Coordinates of C-alpha atoms and ligand atoms in Angstrom, one line a residue:
M1 CA -19.9 18.9 -6.8
Q2 CA -23.6 18.8 -6.4
A3 CA -24.0 17.4 -9.9
F4 CA -21.5 14.7 -9.0
L5 CA -23.5 13.8 -5.8
K6 CA -26.7 13.7 -7.8
G7 CA -25.1 11.5 -10.4
A8 CA -23.8 9.2 -7.7
S9 CA -27.1 8.9 -5.9
T10 CA -29.1 8.1 -9.0
Q11 CA -26.6 5.5 -10.1
S12 CA -26.3 3.8 -6.7
V13 CA -29.5 1.8 -7.3
K14 CA -28.5 0.5 -10.7
P15 CA -25.4 -1.5 -10.2
Q16 CA -27.2 -4.0 -8.0
K17 CA -29.7 -4.8 -10.6
D18 CA -27.5 -5.3 -13.6
K19 CA -24.1 -6.1 -12.3
S20 CA -22.8 -7.5 -15.6
A21 CA -23.3 -4.1 -17.3
G22 CA -21.4 -2.4 -14.5
T23 CA -18.3 -4.5 -15.0
S24 CA -18.2 -3.9 -18.8
G25 CA -16.7 -0.5 -18.0
E26 CA -19.2 1.6 -20.1
K27 CA -21.4 2.9 -17.3
K28 CA -18.6 3.8 -14.9
P29 CA -17.8 7.4 -14.6
R30 CA -14.6 8.3 -16.4
A31 CA -13.0 9.9 -13.4
L32 CA -12.7 6.8 -11.3
P33 CA -9.1 6.4 -10.1
W34 CA -7.6 3.3 -11.6
V35 CA -6.7 1.8 -8.2
E36 CA -10.4 1.6 -7.5
K37 CA -11.4 0.6 -11.0
Y38 CA -9.0 -2.3 -10.9
R39 CA -9.4 -3.3 -7.3
P40 CA -9.8 -7.1 -7.1
K41 CA -13.5 -8.0 -7.1
C42 CA -13.1 -11.5 -6.0
V43 CA -10.3 -13.3 -4.0
D44 CA -9.1 -15.1 -7.2
E45 CA -8.1 -11.8 -8.6
V46 CA -5.8 -11.1 -5.7
A47 CA -2.3 -11.7 -7.0
F48 CA 0.7 -13.1 -5.2
Q49 CA -0.8 -13.7 -1.8
E50 CA -1.4 -17.4 -2.2
E51 CA -1.7 -18.5 1.4
V52 CA -4.4 -16.1 2.4
V53 CA -6.3 -16.7 -0.8
A54 CA -6.2 -20.4 -0.1
V55 CA -7.6 -20.0 3.4
L56 CA -10.3 -17.6 2.2
K57 CA -11.3 -19.9 -0.7
K58 CA -11.8 -22.8 1.8
S59 CA -14.2 -20.6 3.8
L60 CA -16.0 -19.7 0.6
E61 CA -16.6 -23.3 0.1
G62 CA -18.1 -23.6 3.5
A63 CA -15.3 -24.2 5.9
D64 CA -15.0 -22.2 9.1
L65 CA -13.0 -19.0 9.1
P66 CA -10.4 -18.2 11.8
N67 CA -9.9 -14.7 13.1
L68 CA -7.5 -13.0 10.8
L69 CA -4.6 -10.6 11.1
F70 CA -3.3 -9.2 7.8
Y71 CA 0.0 -7.3 7.9
G72 CA 2.5 -6.0 5.4
P73 CA 3.6 -2.9 3.5
P74 CA 1.1 -0.5 1.8
G75 CA -0.5 -1.4 -1.5
T76 CA -0.1 -5.1 -1.3
G77 CA -3.8 -6.0 -1.3
K78 CA -4.8 -6.4 2.4
T79 CA -7.9 -4.2 2.3
S80 CA -8.9 -5.5 -1.1
T81 CA -8.6 -9.1 -0.1
I82 CA -10.9 -9.0 2.9
L83 CA -13.5 -6.8 1.1
A84 CA -13.6 -9.1 -1.9
A85 CA -13.9 -12.1 0.4
A86 CA -16.7 -10.5 2.4
R87 CA -18.6 -9.6 -0.8
Q88 CA -18.3 -13.1 -2.1
L89 CA -19.4 -14.7 1.2
Y90 CA -22.5 -12.6 1.7
G91 CA -23.5 -11.1 -1.6
P92 CA -24.5 -7.4 -2.0
E93 CA -27.7 -7.5 0.1
L94 CA -26.5 -9.2 3.2
Y95 CA -23.1 -7.4 3.1
R96 CA -24.4 -4.4 5.0
Q97 CA -25.9 -6.4 7.8
R98 CA -23.1 -8.9 8.3
V99 CA -20.0 -6.8 7.9
L100 CA -18.8 -4.0 10.2
E101 CA -16.0 -2.1 8.6
L102 CA -14.0 0.3 10.8
N103 CA -10.9 2.1 9.7
A104 CA -8.6 4.8 11.0
S105 CA -11.0 7.5 9.9
D106 CA -13.6 6.2 12.3
E107 CA -13.6 6.8 16.0
R108 CA -12.2 3.5 17.5
G109 CA -11.4 4.4 21.1
I110 CA -12.3 2.1 23.9
Q111 CA -15.8 3.5 24.1
V112 CA -16.6 2.5 20.5
V113 CA -15.1 -1.0 21.0
R114 CA -17.2 -1.4 24.1
E115 CA -20.4 -0.3 22.5
K116 CA -20.5 -0.5 18.7
V117 CA -18.2 -3.5 18.2
K118 CA -19.6 -5.4 21.1
N119 CA -23.2 -4.8 20.2
F120 CA -22.6 -5.8 16.6
A121 CA -20.7 -8.9 17.7
Q122 CA -23.5 -10.0 20.0
L123 CA -26.2 -10.2 17.3
T124 CA -27.0 -13.7 16.2
V125 CA -27.3 -14.6 12.5
A126 CA -28.9 -17.2 10.3
G127 CA -27.0 -19.6 8.1
T128 CA -28.9 -18.7 4.9
R129 CA -29.4 -15.7 2.7
P130 CA -32.9 -14.3 2.0
D131 CA -32.7 -15.9 -1.5
G132 CA -32.2 -19.3 0.2
K133 CA -28.5 -19.8 -0.7
P134 CA -26.4 -20.9 2.3
C135 CA -24.0 -18.4 3.8
P136 CA -21.7 -18.6 6.7
P137 CA -23.4 -18.4 10.1
F138 CA -21.1 -15.6 11.3
K139 CA -20.5 -11.9 10.9
I140 CA -17.2 -10.2 10.1
V141 CA -15.8 -7.2 11.9
I142 CA -13.0 -5.6 9.8
L143 CA -10.7 -3.4 11.7
D144 CA -8.6 -1.8 9.1
E145 CA -5.4 0.2 10.0
A146 CA -5.6 -1.5 13.4
D147 CA -2.1 -0.4 14.3
S148 CA -3.5 3.1 15.0
M149 CA -5.8 1.8 17.7
T150 CA -4.8 2.6 21.2
G151 CA -3.5 -0.2 23.5
A152 CA -6.6 0.1 25.7
A153 CA -9.0 -0.2 22.8
Q154 CA -7.1 -3.3 21.6
A155 CA -7.2 -4.8 25.1
A156 CA -10.9 -4.2 25.2
L157 CA -11.3 -6.5 22.1
R158 CA -9.6 -9.5 23.8
R159 CA -12.6 -10.9 25.7
T160 CA -15.1 -9.8 23.0
M161 CA -13.2 -11.8 20.4
E162 CA -13.4 -14.9 22.6
K163 CA -16.9 -14.5 23.9
E164 CA -18.5 -13.9 20.5
S165 CA -16.5 -16.5 18.6
R166 CA -19.7 -18.4 17.9
T167 CA -21.1 -15.6 15.8
T168 CA -18.4 -13.2 14.8
R169 CA -15.0 -13.3 13.1
F170 CA -12.5 -10.5 13.3
C171 CA -10.1 -9.3 10.7
L172 CA -7.4 -7.0 11.8
I173 CA -5.4 -5.2 9.2
C174 CA -2.2 -3.2 9.8
N175 CA 1.2 -2.2 8.3
Y176 CA 3.2 -2.7 11.5
V177 CA 2.3 -5.9 13.3
S178 CA 4.5 -5.0 16.3
R179 CA 2.0 -2.4 17.2
I180 CA -0.7 -4.9 17.8
I181 CA -0.7 -6.2 21.3
E182 CA 0.4 -9.8 21.7
P183 CA -2.9 -11.2 23.2
L184 CA -4.7 -10.1 20.0
T185 CA -2.1 -11.5 17.6
S186 CA -2.2 -14.9 19.4
R187 CA -6.0 -15.0 18.8
C188 CA -5.6 -14.6 15.1
S189 CA -4.2 -16.5 12.1
K190 CA -1.5 -14.2 10.9
F191 CA -0.8 -13.6 7.2
R192 CA 2.0 -11.5 5.9
F193 CA 1.3 -9.7 2.7
K194 CA 4.5 -9.7 0.7
P195 CA 5.6 -6.8 -1.5
L196 CA 4.5 -7.8 -5.0
A197 CA 7.1 -9.5 -7.2
N198 CA 8.2 -7.5 -10.3
Q199 CA 6.8 -10.1 -12.7
I200 CA 3.3 -9.9 -11.1
Q201 CA 3.4 -6.1 -11.0
E202 CA 4.4 -6.1 -14.7
E203 CA 1.5 -8.4 -15.6
R204 CA -1.0 -6.2 -13.8
L205 CA 0.3 -3.0 -15.3
L206 CA 0.3 -4.5 -18.8
E207 CA -3.3 -5.7 -18.3
I208 CA -4.4 -2.1 -17.4
C209 CA -2.5 -0.7 -20.3
Q210 CA -4.3 -3.0 -22.6
K211 CA -7.7 -2.2 -21.1
E212 CA -7.1 1.5 -21.2
N213 CA -5.6 1.4 -24.7
L214 CA -2.4 3.0 -23.7
K215 CA 0.7 3.3 -25.7
Y216 CA 3.8 2.5 -23.7
S217 CA 7.4 1.5 -24.0
K218 CA 8.8 -1.6 -22.3
E219 CA 11.3 0.6 -20.4
A220 CA 8.5 2.7 -19.0
I221 CA 6.8 -0.4 -17.4
D222 CA 10.1 -1.5 -16.1
A223 CA 10.7 1.9 -14.5
L224 CA 7.2 1.8 -12.9
V225 CA 7.9 -1.5 -11.4
R226 CA 11.3 -0.3 -10.2
V227 CA 10.2 2.9 -8.5
S228 CA 7.1 1.4 -6.8
E229 CA 9.1 -1.2 -4.9
G230 CA 6.4 -3.8 -4.6
D231 CA 3.6 -1.3 -3.9
L232 CA 1.1 -2.0 -6.7
R233 CA -1.1 0.9 -5.7
K234 CA 1.8 3.3 -6.2
A235 CA 2.6 1.7 -9.6
I236 CA -1.0 2.1 -10.8
T237 CA -1.3 5.7 -9.6
Y238 CA 1.9 6.6 -11.4
L239 CA 0.7 4.9 -14.5
Q240 CA -2.5 6.9 -14.4
S241 CA -0.6 10.1 -13.9
A242 CA 1.7 9.2 -16.8
A243 CA -1.2 8.4 -19.0
R244 CA -2.8 11.8 -18.3
L245 CA 0.4 13.6 -19.0
N246 CA 1.0 11.9 -22.4
S247 CA -2.7 11.6 -23.4
D248 CA -2.0 10.3 -26.9
K249 CA 1.7 9.9 -26.9
E250 CA 3.7 6.9 -25.8
I251 CA 4.5 6.7 -22.1
T252 CA 8.2 6.8 -21.8
E253 CA 10.7 5.9 -19.1
N254 CA 11.5 9.5 -18.6
S255 CA 8.0 10.6 -17.9
V256 CA 7.6 7.9 -15.3
I257 CA 10.8 8.9 -13.6
E258 CA 9.7 12.5 -13.6
I259 CA 6.3 11.7 -12.1
A260 CA 7.8 9.5 -9.4
G261 CA 10.2 12.3 -8.4
V262 CA 13.2 10.0 -8.8
V263 CA 16.5 11.8 -9.0
P264 CA 18.1 11.0 -12.4
P265 CA 20.9 8.4 -11.7
K266 CA 23.4 10.7 -13.5
L267 CA 22.9 13.4 -10.9
I268 CA 23.5 10.9 -8.1
E269 CA 26.6 9.6 -9.8
N270 CA 27.8 13.2 -10.3
L271 CA 27.3 14.0 -6.6
L272 CA 29.4 11.0 -5.6
Q273 CA 32.2 11.8 -8.0
I274 CA 32.4 15.3 -6.5
C275 CA 32.6 13.7 -3.0
Y276 CA 35.4 11.4 -4.2
K277 CA 37.4 13.8 -6.2
S278 CA 36.5 17.4 -6.0
T279 CA 36.5 20.2 -3.5
F280 CA 34.1 21.2 -0.7
E281 CA 33.1 24.3 -2.6
K282 CA 32.0 22.3 -5.6
L283 CA 30.1 20.0 -3.3
Q284 CA 28.2 22.9 -1.7
I285 CA 27.2 24.1 -5.2
A286 CA 26.1 20.6 -6.3
V287 CA 24.0 20.0 -3.2
K288 CA 22.4 23.4 -3.3
N289 CA 21.5 22.9 -7.0
M290 CA 19.9 19.6 -6.3
I291 CA 17.8 21.0 -3.4
D292 CA 16.8 24.0 -5.5
E293 CA 15.7 21.7 -8.3
G294 CA 13.1 20.5 -5.9
Y295 CA 14.4 16.9 -5.4
A296 CA 13.3 15.6 -2.0
A297 CA 16.2 15.0 0.4
T298 CA 14.7 11.7 1.5
Q299 CA 14.6 10.6 -2.2
I300 CA 18.3 11.6 -2.7
L301 CA 19.1 9.8 0.5
N302 CA 17.4 6.5 -0.6
Q303 CA 19.0 6.5 -3.9
L304 CA 22.5 7.4 -2.5
H305 CA 22.1 4.5 -0.1
D306 CA 21.4 2.0 -2.9
V307 CA 24.4 3.3 -4.9
I308 CA 26.8 3.5 -1.9
I309 CA 26.1 -0.2 -1.1
Q310 CA 27.5 -1.1 -4.5
E311 CA 30.5 1.1 -4.4
T312 CA 34.1 -0.2 -4.0
L313 CA 34.6 1.3 -0.5
S314 CA 35.7 -0.8 2.4
D315 CA 33.2 -2.3 4.8
K316 CA 34.3 0.0 7.5
Q317 CA 33.8 3.1 5.3
K318 CA 30.4 1.9 4.2
S319 CA 29.3 1.3 7.8
V320 CA 30.3 4.8 8.8
I321 CA 28.3 6.3 5.9
A322 CA 25.3 4.1 6.6
E323 CA 25.2 5.1 10.2
K324 CA 25.2 8.8 9.1
M325 CA 22.4 8.0 6.7
A326 CA 20.3 6.5 9.4
E327 CA 20.8 9.6 11.5
L328 CA 19.9 11.7 8.6
D329 CA 16.7 9.8 7.9
K330 CA 15.5 10.5 11.4
C331 CA 16.5 14.1 11.3
L332 CA 14.7 14.6 8.0
A333 CA 11.6 12.9 9.4
D334 CA 11.7 15.3 12.3
G335 CA 11.8 18.3 9.8
A336 CA 15.4 19.3 9.8
D337 CA 16.9 21.5 7.1
E338 CA 17.4 19.5 3.9
Y339 CA 20.4 21.4 2.6
L340 CA 22.3 21.2 5.9
Q341 CA 21.5 17.5 6.3
M342 CA 22.6 16.6 2.8
M343 CA 25.8 18.6 3.4
G344 CA 26.4 16.6 6.6
L345 CA 26.1 13.3 4.8
C346 CA 28.2 14.3 1.8
S347 CA 30.9 15.6 4.1
V348 CA 31.1 12.2 5.7
I349 CA 31.3 10.5 2.3
M350 CA 34.0 12.8 1.3
Q351 CA 35.9 12.2 4.5
Q352 CA 35.6 8.4 4.2
A353 CA 36.5 8.4 0.5
A354 CA 39.7 10.4 1.3
Q355 CA 40.9 7.7 3.6
T356 CA 41.5 5.2 0.7
D357 CA 44.0 7.4 -1.0
Ligands
LIG1 N1 -2.2 -8.5 -4.5 C1 -2.9 -7.7 -5.3 N2 -3.6 -8.1 -6.3 C2 -4.2 -7.3 -7.1 N3 -4.3 -6.0 -7.0 C3 -3.6 -5.4 -6.0 C4 -2.9 -6.3 -5.1 N4 -2.3 -5.5 -4.1 C5 -2.7 -4.2 -4.4 N5 -3.4 -4.2 -5.5 C6 -3.9 -2.9 -6.2 O1 -3.6 -1.9 -5.3 C7 -4.7 -1.2 -4.8 C8 -4.6 -0.9 -3.3 O2 -4.6 -2.2 -2.6 P1 -5.2 -2.2 -1.1 O3 -6.0 -1.1 -0.8 O4 -5.7 -3.6 -0.9 O5 -3.8 -2.1 -0.3 P2 -3.5 -2.3 1.3 O6 -2.6 -3.5 1.4 O7 -4.8 -2.3 2.0 O8 -2.6 -1.0 1.5 P3 -2.6 -0.1 2.9 O9 -1.7 -0.8 3.9 O10 -2.0 1.2 2.4 O11 -4.0 0.1 3.3 C9 -5.9 -2.0 -5.2 O12 -7.0 -1.2 -5.6 C10 -5.4 -2.9 -6.3 O13 -5.7 -2.2 -7.5
LIG2 MG1 -5.7 -0.8 3.3

């Protein structure tokens, strides 16, 4: 650990001097997670979020920047986008003076908003960099994971945002926009970050495969895209795990499925067939086996849900099952017993299926 820290501190001076060498990939420590290694360095590299990229590019060309609110599911590029934009706006030297970055790991109660944020916002700034190049005459306060801020702390921002609008722009980032109080959302331009399209994810993953010299099958990439459901961070993390696991072998669909903890579709199908045709005792054994194998009940539930929707049951039967699934989801989140919950659901499926005959 100490060696690592030493290494980090000696290196920290270098990248600023010769940035081009840093991007070639040779000087980077090998252990860097790929999500960080392939984090977009400029806004142009952010894929699939065209609207926000267009607005940020305008402000890079000198136009004013509105207060921003980014929201959307995890791993879609929210944090990366604003960090890349801020770097491009200010360059490495000014970045520290001009950008205040606070996330959920920092104390962000009302006191901090009153003191730290307010004091930072009140500072005035020049419109040029030390090297003479123009830069925007404002600072940026990034409040990442803002949905975890208390209502009072959010309320304390309201007036600050307005009063300091001459010198400061705010960028709020969250997953759940409904947890941001309305007065704040109405002060910001809202941008929804969409889950990344399959095509885009595939392109990114292939790019990484190429750069890392990985051997892979087409099905493995398809599986990665499928299991990550628009979350590119998840896809990249799984890819890295799979690459570690098969260091010089080809990455296969099966290894991806195993890493992602997906229940093999055959098992799900088998479980459904038992619900439809077999006895309660067999069902008990099947569910117990699945839980003993270590498959997470929430994962089984999600996959069952996708399959049930496609089944040839009547709408009424599907709705009864879906309602039970919703109940189950809440119970599992609250820490209920996985076996009992799964049995509860399978019994309902069994009951409903019996009504067709
Ligand atoms: N639109 C995108 N374009 C390029 N890379 C992306 C994109 N979205 C995600 N990534 C990749 O995923 C990683 C995580 O992205 P980021 O941290 O920006 O997600 P986030 O939206 O802030 O998620 P969270 O809500 O969990 O904080 C990045 O390092 C990058 O490699
Ligand atoms: Mg983030």
